[in-house]
């Protein structure tokens, strides 16, 4: 397991700045779905976890998921996030929970199951943050369950499978070889 080099950090930050812009633009989309009820907005919440999973799939080193979420949330914050300072706390926790999943695998697994599990880890971190904000206690059990299930599904679809197949497409173009050399093991992991 190799340590992060300056190049790895810079590439992670560049990826994260891109996601920070997407995160900022995603806020109004998220707010548009709120009036539809039944937590439709939670089905797209997974976008806010995507920097961690995409950056890890590209760099594949310890600390990348955490750094990516912190950098992306910082970018969103600096662009005037409607959630203010708390977006930085969410980024920290979401990145940390994704990073823990990659740590458990000793940073050696890159398959869709692990990426989806890391996305769920980020979702769990965000749910804990929302719980401590206090509003989740106002939901009745069926509504709370719907909220949690919708967020978990959204995280799996967007930050899990979405990130996996996005990077798989990037692998086929060869653009990721500028950052790291792809070997047969990498291609095999992406083709599962």
XYZ file of C-alpha atoms in Angstrom:
192
model
C 0.000 0.000 0.000
C 1.650 3.173 -1.140
C 1.341 6.614 0.365
C -0.198 9.604 -1.322
C 2.160 11.574 -3.516
C 1.734 15.253 -4.308
C 0.358 14.268 -7.721
C -2.280 12.055 -6.066
C -3.330 14.900 -3.793
C -3.519 17.392 -6.652
C -5.541 15.046 -8.860
C -7.895 14.297 -5.959
C -8.396 18.001 -5.318
C -9.053 18.700 -9.013
C -11.631 15.871 -9.122
C -13.153 17.250 -5.933
C -13.371 20.805 -7.223
C -15.366 19.450 -10.145
C -17.643 17.651 -7.729
C -17.834 20.742 -5.514
C -19.314 22.608 -8.476
C -21.706 19.721 -9.145
C -22.663 19.663 -5.442
C -23.454 23.370 -5.505
C -25.607 22.942 -8.619
C -27.240 19.837 -7.157
C -28.747 21.763 -4.223
C -31.521 23.404 -6.271
C -32.304 20.071 -7.991
C -32.597 18.449 -4.558
C -34.872 21.260 -3.362
C -37.102 20.894 -6.452
C -37.933 17.326 -5.442
C -38.915 18.164 -1.845
C -42.497 19.234 -2.700
C -43.213 15.841 -4.295
C -43.169 14.261 -0.829
C -42.409 10.700 0.203
C -38.744 11.690 0.390
C -38.205 11.761 -3.381
C -35.340 14.167 -2.653
C -33.515 11.433 -0.750
C -33.323 9.311 -3.903
C -30.845 11.815 -5.380
C -28.974 12.564 -2.145
C -26.251 10.098 -3.159
C -24.715 12.675 -5.488
C -23.123 14.298 -2.428
C -21.100 11.129 -1.769
C -19.749 10.695 -5.275
C -16.447 12.585 -4.935
C -15.202 9.988 -2.453
C -16.048 6.948 -4.557
C -14.889 8.370 -7.899
C -11.621 9.710 -6.494
C -10.889 6.418 -4.745
C -11.571 4.406 -7.901
C -9.151 6.601 -9.829
C -6.344 7.014 -7.261
C -6.857 3.856 -5.120
C -4.816 4.930 -2.144
C -5.495 5.469 1.577
C -6.938 8.846 2.481
C -8.253 9.695 -0.983
C -11.966 9.260 -0.178
C -11.709 11.448 2.915
C -9.642 14.095 1.138
C -12.039 14.098 -1.831
C -15.150 14.699 0.270
C -13.467 17.389 2.365
C -12.213 19.177 -0.763
C -15.566 18.857 -2.569
C -17.546 20.145 0.409
C -15.036 22.976 0.809
C -15.558 23.921 -2.822
C -19.319 23.828 -2.369
C -19.004 25.952 0.773
C -16.783 28.540 -0.935
C -19.305 28.854 -3.766
C -21.991 29.824 -1.266
C -23.724 26.610 -0.291
C -27.242 27.175 1.014
C -26.362 24.909 3.938
C -23.481 27.087 5.072
C -20.740 25.800 7.353
C -22.459 22.500 8.109
C -21.672 21.320 4.572
C -18.034 21.043 5.698
C -19.010 18.822 8.622
C -21.112 16.634 6.361
C -18.199 16.328 3.913
C -15.853 15.287 6.703
C -18.211 12.622 8.085
C -19.272 11.304 4.661
C -15.650 11.013 3.552
C -14.641 9.364 6.812
C -17.369 6.724 6.589
C -16.452 5.894 2.970
C -12.771 5.776 3.927
C -13.543 3.279 6.711
C -15.045 0.852 4.190
C -11.937 1.059 2.003
C -9.758 0.610 5.103
C -11.636 -2.563 6.025
C -10.698 -3.981 2.611
C -7.133 -2.738 3.144
C -7.584 -0.597 0.008
C -7.296 -3.684 -2.192
C -10.843 -4.055 -3.530
C -12.357 -1.835 -6.216
C -15.363 -3.882 -7.305
C -18.906 -2.544 -7.538
C -19.931 -4.184 -4.230
C -17.224 -2.345 -2.265
C -17.940 0.957 -3.996
C -21.667 0.588 -3.242
C -20.818 -0.314 0.359
C -18.651 2.814 0.665
C -21.547 4.867 -0.731
C -23.831 3.333 1.908
C -21.176 4.156 4.517
C -21.309 7.802 3.445
C -25.104 7.686 3.575
C -25.015 6.301 7.111
C -22.641 9.100 8.131
C -24.987 11.692 6.649
C -27.993 10.094 8.363
C -26.176 10.283 11.697
C -25.440 13.963 11.039
C -29.101 14.576 10.215
C -30.129 12.700 13.354
C -27.956 14.949 15.513
C -29.478 17.998 13.824
C -32.666 16.860 15.543
C -35.352 16.907 12.860
C -35.430 13.160 12.206
C -36.994 12.543 15.605
C -40.116 14.315 14.352
C -40.779 11.641 11.745
C -43.083 8.722 12.520
C -41.532 5.285 12.087
C -42.886 4.555 8.585
C -41.796 7.992 7.361
C -38.364 7.680 8.970
C -37.946 4.242 7.403
C -38.894 5.614 3.992
C -36.412 8.488 4.454
C -33.543 6.120 5.333
C -34.338 3.544 2.629
C -34.633 6.247 -0.056
C -31.277 7.763 0.931
C -29.587 4.360 0.953
C -31.021 3.464 -2.463
C -29.947 6.833 -3.856
C -26.436 6.354 -2.508
C -26.115 2.887 -4.029
C -27.421 3.980 -7.432
C -25.587 7.311 -7.737
C -22.404 7.158 -5.629
C -22.019 3.400 -5.870
C -22.980 2.086 -9.287
C -22.871 5.527 -10.929
C -19.305 6.137 -9.774
C -18.214 2.612 -10.667
C -19.538 2.771 -14.220
C -18.311 6.347 -14.722
C -14.763 5.303 -13.847
C -15.154 2.121 -15.895
C -15.967 4.329 -18.903
C -12.976 6.551 -18.106
C -10.754 3.444 -17.911
C -11.779 2.473 -21.435
C -10.730 5.879 -22.769
C -7.314 5.542 -21.149
C -7.588 8.878 -19.349
C -6.957 7.293 -15.949
C -3.627 5.939 -17.155
C -2.372 9.515 -16.865
C -2.807 9.179 -13.103
C -1.971 5.533 -12.531
C -0.953 2.657 -14.665
C -3.766 0.205 -15.203
C -2.810 -3.435 -15.139
C -4.853 -6.529 -15.914
C -5.997 -6.808 -12.290
C -7.488 -3.290 -12.498
C -9.352 -4.081 -15.703
C -10.607 -7.372 -14.272
C -11.952 -5.588 -11.183
C -13.797 -3.090 -13.356
C -15.275 -5.798 -15.577
C -16.994 -7.704 -12.769
